[in-house]
XYZ file of C-alpha atoms in Angstrom:
779
model
C -211.294 32.737 -127.121
C -208.548 30.149 -126.430
C -208.699 26.474 -125.484
C -208.400 25.604 -121.802
C -205.342 23.452 -122.542
C -203.574 26.522 -123.959
C -204.580 28.572 -120.920
C -203.255 25.896 -118.568
C -199.988 25.749 -120.487
C -199.213 29.472 -120.445
C -200.233 29.720 -116.774
C -197.564 27.122 -116.021
C -194.913 28.584 -118.315
C -195.416 32.293 -117.601
C -196.854 32.402 -114.078
C -195.258 29.264 -112.644
C -198.597 27.935 -111.386
C -199.227 24.262 -112.097
C -202.980 23.670 -112.169
C -202.945 20.395 -114.072
C -205.343 17.785 -112.731
C -202.549 15.317 -112.012
C -200.710 17.900 -109.899
C -203.543 19.601 -108.010
C -206.951 18.136 -108.733
C -208.818 20.483 -106.367
C -207.425 23.710 -107.848
C -207.950 22.282 -111.325
C -211.618 21.481 -110.619
C -212.220 24.947 -109.180
C -210.664 26.738 -112.153
C -211.920 24.627 -115.075
C -215.639 24.721 -114.203
C -217.957 26.439 -116.685
C -219.329 29.988 -116.220
C -222.805 28.669 -115.386
C -221.547 26.343 -112.619
C -221.848 27.848 -109.154
C -219.156 26.786 -106.692
C -218.900 26.335 -102.946
C -215.141 26.400 -102.299
C -213.855 25.514 -98.845
C -210.253 26.738 -98.809
C -208.018 25.634 -95.957
C -205.161 27.843 -94.721
C -202.315 28.279 -97.183
C -204.206 26.478 -99.954
C -203.642 29.146 -102.596
C -207.175 30.526 -102.649
C -206.077 33.931 -104.004
C -204.249 32.169 -106.829
C -207.362 30.109 -107.579
C -209.614 33.187 -107.530
C -207.342 35.141 -109.880
C -206.877 32.241 -112.306
C -210.599 31.496 -112.187
C -211.320 35.101 -113.209
C -208.704 34.989 -115.983
C -210.033 31.644 -117.219
C -213.494 33.171 -117.542
C -212.007 36.008 -119.622
C -209.492 34.161 -121.823
C -211.273 30.831 -122.270
C -214.971 31.621 -121.901
C -214.876 35.098 -123.432
C -216.603 36.838 -120.537
C -216.085 40.591 -120.483
C -214.105 41.900 -117.471
C -216.930 44.342 -116.680
C -219.303 41.370 -116.239
C -217.281 39.992 -113.309
C -217.767 41.141 -109.701
C -215.206 39.961 -107.148
C -215.358 41.010 -103.518
C -213.396 40.191 -100.391
C -213.346 41.136 -96.703
C -210.678 43.848 -96.359
C -209.415 46.663 -98.533
C -205.912 45.254 -98.552
C -207.120 41.833 -99.674
C -209.255 43.484 -102.366
C -206.291 45.566 -103.538
C -204.117 42.449 -103.671
C -206.754 40.568 -105.657
C -207.116 43.431 -108.117
C -203.394 44.078 -108.599
C -202.601 40.409 -109.133
C -205.477 39.995 -111.583
C -204.302 43.004 -113.607
C -200.645 41.931 -113.484
C -201.242 38.299 -114.439
C -203.936 39.229 -116.955
C -201.631 41.604 -118.813
C -198.822 39.041 -118.778
C -201.054 36.369 -120.301
C -202.449 38.903 -122.765
C -198.949 39.866 -123.959
C -197.936 36.218 -124.273
C -200.957 35.396 -126.395
C -200.507 38.435 -128.649
C -196.883 37.480 -129.300
C -197.879 33.973 -130.384
C -198.846 33.721 -134.095
C -201.160 30.840 -133.195
C -203.548 33.325 -131.586
C -203.251 36.156 -134.126
C -206.930 35.770 -135.072
C -208.012 37.056 -131.649
C -205.509 39.922 -131.339
C -208.243 42.515 -131.793
C -210.214 41.002 -128.905
C -207.104 40.707 -126.757
C -206.146 44.312 -127.423
C -209.495 45.495 -126.042
C -209.169 43.614 -122.755
C -209.023 45.968 -119.768
C -208.660 44.011 -116.533
C -209.218 47.148 -114.478
C -212.871 46.995 -115.509
C -213.408 43.952 -113.303
C -215.569 45.148 -110.403
C -213.249 44.462 -107.459
C -213.337 45.670 -103.850
C -214.952 45.157 -100.503
C -218.733 44.908 -100.528
C -218.885 48.382 -98.975
C -216.645 50.005 -101.584
C -218.533 48.333 -104.433
C -221.879 49.376 -102.951
C -220.666 52.964 -102.529
C -219.451 53.165 -106.148
C -222.614 51.663 -107.626
C -224.939 53.831 -105.538
C -222.990 56.931 -106.512
C -223.176 56.006 -110.220
C -226.933 55.460 -109.922
C -227.676 58.542 -107.814
C -229.838 61.087 -109.622
C -231.085 63.833 -107.300
C -228.586 65.877 -105.287
C -225.225 64.688 -103.971
C -224.830 61.005 -103.132
C -224.512 60.196 -99.408
C -220.971 60.222 -97.995
C -219.731 57.265 -95.950
C -218.201 57.506 -92.487
C -215.588 54.959 -91.457
C -215.885 52.673 -88.454
C -212.920 54.738 -87.272
C -215.222 57.563 -86.147
C -218.704 56.020 -85.861
C -218.002 55.438 -82.164
C -217.158 59.126 -81.791
C -220.471 60.150 -83.325
C -222.485 57.741 -81.168
C -220.777 59.127 -78.070
C -221.711 62.673 -79.042
C -225.257 62.460 -80.426
C -226.415 59.214 -78.835
C -224.998 59.623 -75.330
C -223.397 62.920 -74.298
C -225.830 65.321 -76.012
C -228.604 63.925 -73.791
C -226.539 63.034 -70.697
C -227.421 59.379 -71.206
C -224.037 58.298 -69.854
C -225.424 58.825 -66.346
C -228.649 56.911 -66.925
C -228.689 53.790 -64.747
C -231.530 52.230 -66.749
C -229.542 52.469 -69.988
C -226.468 50.994 -68.332
C -228.588 48.203 -66.884
C -230.150 47.372 -70.252
C -226.795 47.323 -72.065
C -225.380 44.933 -69.491
C -228.553 42.830 -69.662
C -228.454 42.525 -73.456
C -224.805 41.412 -73.457
C -225.054 39.227 -70.355
C -222.578 41.083 -68.173
C -222.404 43.141 -64.991
C -219.222 44.975 -65.933
C -218.976 48.632 -65.048
C -219.411 50.644 -68.238
C -217.601 53.779 -69.328
C -218.879 56.067 -72.093
C -216.816 54.422 -74.830
C -218.042 50.951 -73.850
C -221.662 52.137 -73.812
C -221.204 53.561 -77.290
C -219.636 50.374 -78.624
C -222.514 48.228 -77.330
C -225.099 50.586 -78.808
C -223.309 50.361 -82.153
C -223.191 46.555 -81.932
C -226.950 46.516 -81.328
C -227.487 48.946 -84.205
C -225.283 46.893 -86.558
C -227.062 43.650 -85.660
C -230.403 45.295 -86.371
C -229.182 45.892 -89.914
C -227.019 42.763 -90.329
C -229.637 40.297 -89.075
C -232.501 42.345 -90.606
C -234.315 42.787 -87.314
C -237.488 44.755 -86.691
C -236.032 47.430 -84.400
C -239.282 48.474 -82.732
C -240.428 44.887 -82.182
C -237.063 44.074 -80.633
C -237.223 47.032 -78.223
C -240.902 46.568 -77.379
C -240.259 42.954 -76.388
C -238.179 44.162 -73.447
C -239.923 45.524 -70.370
C -236.577 46.807 -69.154
C -236.835 50.614 -68.700
C -233.471 51.090 -70.422
C -234.676 49.552 -73.710
C -236.507 52.691 -74.820
C -233.485 54.839 -73.943
C -231.263 52.588 -76.072
C -233.800 52.936 -78.884
C -233.678 56.730 -78.601
C -229.858 56.799 -78.562
C -229.585 54.616 -81.673
C -232.356 56.549 -83.415
C -230.588 59.841 -82.678
C -227.378 58.443 -84.185
C -229.141 57.177 -87.327
C -231.176 60.375 -87.631
C -228.124 62.610 -87.329
C -226.361 60.699 -90.098
C -229.360 60.848 -92.416
C -229.893 64.571 -91.757
C -226.310 65.172 -92.852
C -226.654 62.876 -95.904
C -224.253 60.363 -94.369
C -224.259 56.583 -93.988
C -222.125 54.210 -91.956
C -221.226 50.808 -93.396
C -224.218 48.793 -92.194
C -226.579 51.571 -93.310
C -224.777 51.679 -96.671
C -225.318 47.944 -97.198
C -228.973 48.299 -96.203
C -229.452 51.137 -98.692
C -227.677 49.096 -101.388
C -230.020 46.150 -100.824
C -233.054 48.448 -100.932
C -231.919 49.805 -104.300
C -231.228 46.280 -105.591
C -234.750 45.239 -104.667
C -236.464 48.226 -106.290
C -234.273 49.279 -109.241
C -232.150 47.929 -112.088
C -228.795 49.411 -111.193
C -226.273 50.507 -113.792
C -223.112 48.464 -113.485
C -224.925 45.305 -112.419
C -227.324 44.629 -115.335
C -224.732 42.617 -117.284
C -223.100 40.797 -114.368
C -222.401 37.142 -115.129
C -219.987 36.140 -112.382
C -220.253 36.888 -108.666
C -217.168 35.800 -106.716
C -217.169 36.272 -102.924
C -214.103 35.657 -100.764
C -214.126 35.144 -96.963
C -217.771 34.085 -97.119
C -217.552 32.567 -93.633
C -217.636 36.132 -92.256
C -220.861 37.066 -94.080
C -224.032 38.213 -92.323
C -227.670 37.883 -93.422
C -227.809 41.378 -94.944
C -224.699 40.715 -97.018
C -225.889 37.247 -98.034
C -229.160 38.755 -99.263
C -227.182 41.266 -101.352
C -224.936 38.587 -102.853
C -227.864 36.333 -103.735
C -229.776 39.231 -105.259
C -226.829 39.998 -107.550
C -226.353 36.256 -108.164
C -229.952 36.108 -109.375
C -229.013 38.610 -112.097
C -225.848 36.633 -112.925
C -227.704 33.323 -113.243
C -230.322 34.909 -115.527
C -227.363 36.081 -117.642
C -226.211 32.412 -117.815
C -223.582 32.974 -115.163
C -223.012 31.848 -111.544
C -221.981 32.659 -108.000
C -218.764 31.361 -106.463
C -218.133 31.630 -102.737
C -214.785 30.939 -101.111
C -213.995 30.637 -97.416
C -213.223 28.411 -94.455
C -215.557 28.018 -91.493
C -212.556 27.001 -89.366
C -211.248 30.555 -89.842
C -214.437 32.465 -89.000
C -213.446 35.057 -86.387
C -215.927 37.899 -86.668
C -219.042 36.903 -84.732
C -218.505 40.087 -82.691
C -219.000 42.036 -85.941
C -222.186 40.165 -86.772
C -220.725 37.372 -88.939
C -222.939 34.273 -89.104
C -220.767 31.246 -89.915
C -223.875 29.070 -90.419
C -224.540 30.918 -93.682
C -221.282 29.476 -94.987
C -221.596 25.910 -93.716
C -225.185 25.752 -95.037
C -224.471 27.617 -98.275
C -225.486 24.743 -100.543
C -228.962 24.459 -99.039
C -229.452 28.228 -98.860
C -228.467 28.747 -102.512
C -230.819 25.938 -103.542
C -233.636 27.480 -101.537
C -233.104 30.940 -103.019
C -232.169 30.202 -106.654
C -232.856 26.481 -107.032
C -229.168 25.800 -107.684
C -226.951 23.131 -106.155
C -223.371 24.444 -106.158
C -220.391 22.221 -106.930
C -218.422 21.560 -103.725
C -214.639 21.970 -103.982
C -212.275 21.519 -101.041
C -208.854 23.179 -101.408
C -206.906 21.262 -98.804
C -203.305 21.235 -100.018
C -201.235 23.645 -97.951
C -198.495 25.573 -99.783
C -197.536 27.741 -96.812
C -196.320 25.674 -93.885
C -193.989 22.816 -93.054
C -195.298 19.303 -92.453
C -194.818 19.681 -88.683
C -196.994 22.805 -88.616
C -199.669 21.310 -90.883
C -199.824 18.138 -88.772
C -200.062 20.243 -85.610
C -202.981 22.271 -87.046
C -204.795 19.123 -88.186
C -204.457 17.573 -84.755
C -205.591 20.723 -82.968
C -208.748 21.250 -85.027
C -209.890 17.667 -84.334
C -209.270 17.538 -80.561
C -212.736 18.725 -79.575
C -215.334 16.167 -80.711
C -218.251 18.562 -80.287
C -216.590 21.108 -82.562
C -216.747 18.662 -85.472
C -220.528 19.171 -85.549
C -219.978 22.873 -86.291
C -217.752 22.300 -89.340
C -218.700 22.194 -93.020
C -219.573 18.729 -94.285
C -217.098 16.968 -96.556
C -214.084 18.920 -95.349
C -210.748 17.107 -95.561
C -207.667 17.624 -93.418
C -205.124 20.026 -94.861
C -202.121 18.270 -96.406
C -198.583 19.667 -96.710
C -196.969 20.414 -100.045
C -193.985 18.179 -100.786
C -191.876 21.303 -101.284
C -192.308 22.237 -97.625
C -190.578 19.403 -95.809
C -188.207 21.169 -93.388
C -188.024 18.985 -90.292
C -188.173 21.698 -87.582
C -190.726 20.742 -84.878
C -193.328 22.984 -83.297
C -191.573 24.614 -80.345
C -192.654 25.587 -76.864
C -191.181 28.175 -74.479
C -192.728 28.145 -71.006
C -191.299 29.834 -67.926
C -192.190 30.273 -64.253
C -192.929 33.988 -64.519
C -193.736 36.522 -67.202
C -190.535 38.565 -66.768
C -188.303 35.541 -67.351
C -190.438 34.586 -70.332
C -190.068 38.069 -71.824
C -186.280 38.038 -71.343
C -185.785 34.558 -72.835
C -188.122 35.266 -75.728
C -186.281 38.521 -76.478
C -182.981 36.626 -76.551
C -184.463 34.056 -78.936
C -185.684 36.823 -81.259
C -182.302 38.558 -81.125
C -180.482 35.355 -82.082
C -182.744 34.541 -85.025
C -182.851 38.111 -86.341
C -179.519 39.844 -85.666
C -177.510 37.138 -83.915
C -175.767 33.959 -85.054
C -178.975 31.960 -85.093
C -180.712 29.680 -82.594
C -179.287 26.136 -82.644
C -181.742 23.276 -82.263
C -180.932 19.586 -81.894
C -183.920 17.395 -82.678
C -184.150 13.651 -83.302
C -180.525 13.377 -84.317
C -180.685 16.394 -86.585
C -179.197 19.818 -86.014
C -180.916 22.978 -87.214
C -180.053 26.651 -87.096
C -183.059 28.949 -86.953
C -181.986 32.199 -88.584
C -183.629 34.890 -90.695
C -181.868 35.368 -94.027
C -179.741 38.501 -93.610
C -180.024 39.500 -97.278
C -183.719 38.861 -97.882
C -185.197 38.835 -94.385
C -185.895 41.380 -91.661
C -187.431 41.432 -88.157
C -190.826 41.844 -89.881
C -190.503 38.136 -90.737
C -191.421 37.538 -87.081
C -194.968 37.947 -85.795
C -196.009 37.763 -82.145
C -199.703 36.857 -81.937
C -201.886 37.110 -78.855
C -205.551 37.295 -77.928
C -205.036 40.972 -77.096
C -201.974 43.161 -77.831
C -202.773 45.539 -74.951
C -199.642 46.426 -73.009
C -201.364 46.754 -69.635
C -204.066 44.657 -67.973
C -207.160 46.141 -66.343
C -205.194 46.649 -63.111
C -202.401 48.513 -64.872
C -199.887 45.649 -64.692
C -197.468 45.129 -67.579
C -198.356 42.324 -69.989
C -196.034 40.330 -72.230
C -196.272 42.684 -75.267
C -194.745 45.643 -73.385
C -192.306 43.476 -71.396
C -191.050 41.880 -74.615
C -190.713 45.287 -76.246
C -188.714 46.598 -73.275
C -186.426 43.530 -73.196
C -185.719 43.783 -76.918
C -184.894 47.457 -76.523
C -182.433 46.589 -73.733
C -180.509 43.949 -75.665
C -180.675 45.502 -79.139
C -182.369 48.861 -79.812
C -181.952 48.107 -83.533
C -184.822 45.613 -83.338
C -187.940 47.743 -83.815
C -191.254 46.541 -82.440
C -194.575 47.653 -83.887
C -197.678 47.325 -81.694
C -200.169 50.032 -82.721
C -202.993 48.533 -80.659
C -200.955 48.116 -77.523
C -202.618 51.125 -75.978
C -205.413 53.494 -76.881
C -204.546 56.264 -79.321
C -204.874 58.988 -76.683
C -202.250 57.367 -74.438
C -199.498 56.959 -77.023
C -196.768 59.407 -75.906
C -196.265 61.138 -79.252
C -200.046 61.596 -79.654
C -200.326 62.962 -76.111
C -197.746 65.609 -77.009
C -199.393 66.392 -80.357
C -202.860 66.731 -78.804
C -201.503 68.781 -75.913
C -199.807 71.289 -78.220
C -202.941 71.504 -80.382
C -205.068 72.264 -77.324
C -202.608 74.922 -76.178
C -202.757 76.492 -79.659
C -206.540 76.648 -80.028
C -207.410 77.132 -76.334
C -204.457 78.571 -74.417
C -204.801 78.192 -70.676
C -208.110 76.253 -70.966
C -210.043 79.529 -71.248
C -212.650 78.165 -73.652
C -212.681 74.705 -72.086
C -213.491 76.203 -68.689
C -216.508 78.081 -70.026
C -218.671 74.958 -70.373
C -218.993 72.146 -67.879
C -220.498 69.297 -69.903
C -217.235 67.679 -70.939
C -216.866 64.135 -69.497
C -214.557 64.179 -66.494
C -212.394 61.407 -68.006
C -211.845 63.612 -71.051
C -211.032 66.665 -68.909
C -208.519 64.571 -66.961
C -206.901 63.335 -70.181
C -206.773 66.894 -71.608
C -204.898 67.995 -68.484
C -202.361 65.189 -68.928
C -201.894 66.072 -72.606
C -201.284 69.733 -71.893
C -198.889 68.943 -69.068
C -196.842 66.478 -71.131
C -196.791 68.826 -74.114
C -195.490 71.761 -72.056
C -192.863 69.562 -70.401
C -191.799 68.298 -73.834
C -191.413 71.890 -75.014
C -189.527 72.985 -71.910
C -187.108 70.055 -72.315
C -186.240 71.096 -75.885
C -183.493 73.489 -74.810
C -182.682 75.943 -77.611
C -185.885 74.999 -79.449
C -188.070 75.680 -76.413
C -188.467 79.403 -77.058
C -189.318 78.845 -80.716
C -191.978 76.303 -79.823
C -193.589 78.562 -77.230
C -193.510 81.362 -79.812
C -195.232 79.112 -82.329
C -198.051 78.371 -79.874
C -198.497 82.087 -79.215
C -198.295 83.235 -82.840
C -199.497 80.325 -84.993
C -202.445 82.411 -86.207
C -200.053 84.750 -88.008
C -198.929 81.843 -90.205
C -202.301 82.002 -91.977
C -203.085 84.872 -94.302
C -206.476 86.378 -93.467
C -208.153 88.130 -96.373
C -211.580 88.704 -94.895
C -213.046 89.414 -91.469
C -213.431 85.664 -90.934
C -211.066 82.866 -91.835
C -211.400 79.076 -91.606
C -208.207 77.304 -90.579
C -208.346 73.526 -91.172
C -207.038 71.714 -88.110
C -205.069 69.452 -90.459
C -203.131 72.444 -91.800
C -202.280 73.544 -88.289
C -200.925 70.057 -87.593
C -198.781 70.115 -90.736
C -197.272 73.432 -89.653
C -196.420 72.172 -86.173
C -195.143 68.633 -86.803
C -191.654 69.911 -87.522
C -191.395 70.603 -83.791
C -192.172 66.934 -83.003
C -189.649 64.817 -84.953
C -190.886 61.630 -83.236
C -194.131 61.815 -85.192
C -192.251 61.764 -88.479
C -190.523 58.431 -87.891
C -191.983 55.256 -89.387
C -194.214 54.373 -86.446
C -195.167 57.957 -85.652
C -196.451 58.442 -89.196
C -198.932 55.616 -88.616
C -200.419 57.454 -85.636
C -200.361 60.763 -87.494
C -202.282 59.121 -90.335
C -204.961 57.990 -87.870
C -205.266 61.530 -86.456
C -205.563 63.018 -89.952
C -208.190 60.441 -90.959
C -210.107 61.155 -87.748
C -210.183 64.890 -88.483
C -211.142 64.299 -92.124
C -213.933 61.895 -91.199
C -215.364 63.970 -88.354
C -215.514 66.979 -90.679
C -218.345 65.133 -92.445
C -220.613 65.594 -89.417
C -219.205 68.878 -88.086
C -220.901 72.245 -88.577
C -217.510 73.948 -88.878
C -215.968 71.057 -90.900
C -213.222 70.555 -88.272
C -211.969 74.087 -88.896
C -210.890 76.671 -86.362
C -212.500 80.030 -87.143
C -210.422 83.211 -86.790
C -212.406 86.452 -86.554
C -211.299 89.978 -87.419
C -207.878 91.403 -88.056
C -206.758 90.372 -84.591
C -207.441 86.768 -85.561
C -209.457 86.098 -82.414
C -210.293 82.415 -82.043
C -213.994 81.647 -82.415
C -215.186 79.846 -79.280
C -217.899 77.740 -80.960
C -215.491 76.265 -83.515
C -213.089 75.239 -80.725
C -215.895 73.666 -78.695
C -216.984 71.617 -81.704
C -213.436 70.406 -82.376
C -213.114 69.392 -78.736
C -216.395 67.453 -78.806
C -215.887 65.773 -82.180
C -212.156 65.049 -82.147
C -210.412 65.457 -78.813
C -213.113 63.990 -76.547
C -213.386 60.720 -78.563
C -209.593 60.351 -78.631
C -209.428 61.000 -74.885
C -212.166 58.429 -74.160
C -210.511 55.746 -76.304
C -213.279 55.811 -78.902
C -211.025 56.169 -81.967
C -209.940 52.691 -82.996
C -206.664 51.912 -84.733
C -208.166 50.092 -87.709
C -205.129 48.855 -89.628
C -207.231 48.200 -92.714
C -207.613 51.955 -93.314
C -203.883 52.673 -92.957
C -201.598 53.081 -95.941
C -198.211 53.373 -94.228
C -197.196 50.489 -91.998
C -193.614 49.893 -90.790
C -191.998 47.154 -92.845
C -188.916 46.415 -90.762
C -190.248 45.741 -87.256
C -191.478 42.765 -85.314
C -195.244 42.718 -85.548
C -197.175 42.389 -82.290
C -200.816 41.912 -83.181
C -204.027 40.258 -82.150
C -204.864 36.926 -83.770
C -207.803 38.655 -85.478
C -205.414 41.133 -87.078
C -203.241 38.314 -88.418
C -206.028 36.659 -90.380
C -205.092 36.404 -94.048
C -201.401 37.067 -93.316
C -198.402 34.759 -93.182
C -194.919 35.052 -91.685
C -191.775 32.885 -91.729
C -191.756 32.772 -87.915
C -194.856 33.020 -85.729
C -194.854 33.193 -81.929
C -198.255 32.546 -80.355
C -198.926 33.586 -76.779
C -201.136 30.791 -75.436
C -201.077 31.861 -71.821
C -198.616 34.436 -70.459
C -201.572 35.893 -68.482
C -202.677 32.591 -66.969
C -200.664 31.743 -63.873
C -203.622 30.172 -62.083
C -207.152 29.075 -62.943
C -208.807 32.432 -62.303
C -212.396 32.924 -63.432
C -211.827 36.503 -64.635
C -209.778 35.383 -67.639
C -211.626 32.125 -68.375
C -213.293 33.649 -71.474
C -209.839 33.863 -73.104
C -209.015 30.184 -72.611
C -211.911 27.991 -71.365
C -215.273 29.826 -71.350
C -217.542 29.400 -68.357
C -220.219 31.726 -69.756
C -221.200 32.485 -73.361
C -219.702 35.957 -73.438
C -220.939 39.221 -74.922
C -221.139 38.337 -78.631
C -222.958 35.021 -78.214
C -225.376 36.431 -75.609
C -226.126 39.456 -77.793
C -226.654 37.101 -80.732
C -229.192 35.010 -78.781
C -231.033 38.070 -77.506
C -231.420 39.577 -80.971
C -231.628 36.745 -83.498
C -235.030 35.617 -82.261
C -236.307 38.760 -84.004
C -234.582 37.795 -87.264
C -235.464 35.325 -90.002
C -232.305 33.521 -88.949
C -233.918 32.523 -85.659
C -232.060 31.458 -82.539
C -228.810 29.617 -83.392
C -229.004 25.823 -83.380
C -225.859 25.529 -81.263
C -225.999 26.753 -77.686
C -224.308 29.999 -76.734
C -221.590 28.372 -74.629
C -220.808 25.893 -77.394
C -220.458 28.778 -79.843
C -218.060 30.500 -77.439
C -215.876 27.370 -77.437
C -216.186 27.076 -81.229
C -214.932 30.645 -81.674
C -211.951 30.096 -79.395
C -210.940 26.957 -81.300
C -211.172 28.851 -84.593
C -209.142 31.723 -83.169
C -206.172 29.536 -82.292
C -206.458 27.488 -85.475
C -205.944 30.761 -87.359
C -202.952 31.610 -85.161
C -201.309 28.200 -85.525
C -201.710 28.203 -89.313
C -200.001 31.582 -89.986
C -196.319 30.461 -89.993
C -194.364 29.264 -92.990
C -191.350 27.705 -91.305
C -191.530 27.943 -87.522
C -194.285 27.954 -84.912
C -193.399 28.755 -81.288
C -195.968 28.586 -78.460
C -195.171 30.608 -75.337
C -196.703 30.905 -71.886
C -196.211 30.136 -68.195
C -195.141 26.784 -66.756
C -198.439 26.444 -64.909
C -200.050 25.736 -68.290
C -198.022 22.569 -68.837
C -197.132 21.492 -65.287
C -200.072 22.761 -63.249
C -199.621 24.554 -59.922
C -200.154 23.826 -56.245
C -202.910 25.564 -54.329
C -203.924 24.503 -50.777
C -201.526 21.556 -51.090
C -203.371 20.245 -54.142
C -202.192 20.122 -57.770
C -204.416 22.284 -59.971
C -204.482 22.859 -63.709
C -205.311 25.730 -66.046
C -207.762 24.486 -68.697
C -207.011 26.168 -72.001
C -208.348 25.428 -75.482
C -205.059 26.654 -77.000
C -203.054 24.025 -75.099
C -205.200 21.074 -76.094
C -208.194 20.977 -73.729
C -211.635 20.160 -75.090
C -214.885 21.558 -73.723
C -215.537 18.351 -71.769
C -212.425 19.024 -69.687
C -210.209 16.375 -71.259
C -206.585 17.418 -71.753
C -205.382 15.793 -74.973
C -201.911 17.343 -74.838
C -201.235 16.669 -71.163
C -197.935 18.204 -70.113
C -197.590 19.683 -73.605
C -195.324 16.793 -74.517
C -196.301 17.287 -78.157
C -194.033 20.367 -78.260
C -190.254 20.538 -78.377
C -189.439 22.792 -75.429
C -186.606 25.324 -75.535
């Protein structure tokens, strides 16, 4: 269509992106390559990979004349996929309009007019697979997909509780054996491990029966039965979970020519470092079609930011991509390293570069040819990386809260550094507290003993000094222990089963769930009684809610969701910005569980008296309330649409991946007062841990084979990557926080001891490269 020089010019003039070779050679090389040139792009943090992906797609369309429908672009999360799609459509239409207004290009106006950028196949692999399978389905309805949100709930019901397997000592023993732990297991934990095993069977393409038969452990067969029951129940209901969906997609790819993929020329895969063997096989199968159509495959990622081994990701597939592509398709991809950082200041970039190179053994796990990230000249603010360390966690929480108050709603935090004076302050007109992110290994508010951790202490301190500073920490506690959800669930239980009459008629409910139900009901009734004038109305609603629904026949189905919508007016807390997030999770849980419920998550009313059908209530309890009570419903932020935009974000480092914030606070050790073994896995692993042990136990039954790096080395590798991700999120300021024992050591039995911690500069050989943390400017 147009010359590349014209494309480059309008990209600069209209989009403000300078991709000339003299300005950014790496981005230029990635974008200018021909459609039949496959690429292996290693993109460091903040290197503009989304920009490169979008412009690469638009270059294919405007310069090479490739139809939008011949391009498939996939990334890891729904939000990232939505961002990729929206930016491609927005920029594509802007370039299209510019070209059509220019008389120089009038000869191609007809072609330009026909361009529809929404026809680019964009999404997560799962969403793309679901769409293509549905479009190619012939007989009967296509399978529905259940979210990870509720797969744990289904495993608990059909894999464990329906057969009383939660009490089976052999099953518990096998699950602990396979993950290398002796931890006491509850029902939710058992379910999660069974699902991890099931997912790895699909992800690593393992022979399930051979894997089970290899173990003489008596619990192996029970695990096999539990997983088989889960898979069988889904298939009987014409349902698939995500790993089963991908497996079905691959099976169809291998046996059929699927509509929507026959004319594919470009396969573009983002976040390839988090790919597993099943997904790689899918991508290469589609790439085979693309190459035969004179196209290519382009993968983008960064092995230093691979965080999802616990979800089955195999980072080796990324680092060895060149050899694997050559072995599969006989193609040697062009290597491109995007190393210029457009996000962070020079101090932060230098800090990240130093950190990632501290551990010599880790260098053997990195992609070959990778360069250090380099700062953009535009980002040259001279604020150092800061440290805030205190003797105890309460003092740390108070001082950190004061710092946040000053930079958000106060006069600013003054910093004198190397003769220069800086004021750290969020822009009052353009900024908000959401410019601040607090990252930690876990955002849980309480430890396993019930003691308060820094996330809840910080939240409480901020509330004391300025209630106007909202804090958002949706994963701070399990869904069933969030106060507003306790009240909502308690009122719902009182509506559908007043006085526990139905609940008391069957004794198979897990005791932990029964205990939680009792707490919910108690808190709900107290909430109602404390409502003063509204108390009578609320009690009346519980007694008469059935009259709100018009019954036309002898039997009526009342969707639980509708009952919730009628009662939320009595709980104003659930209609505020944070409460709506939790309400959305509850609604999604009910909607998803209806897919595998006989009564479709409805409460049945019988006869003119509207008597509540006992069986429908029992099913709702089993499928919805029991999983919530047992902590089996996960707050997956990727499925949420409404997130608070004005609060300080407290999140795990895993949650922060792909995000950036002006100010990032990283908790490198508020839990680590002494060198205790029980938290070593969070800072300096002494054992491989669950994910690496599970990987070793299962991959010997996969074509992947046992990993080349030892399990303990992989545990260290993952921890280094985790903190590299955390340290590379900020744009302008990085603050590390923890206890003084991390930088000064502590005395025990009259001897000075230290707390080894990867995040504070220790390598796996026990050498402390940042001794005393003198590389930080302490405040």
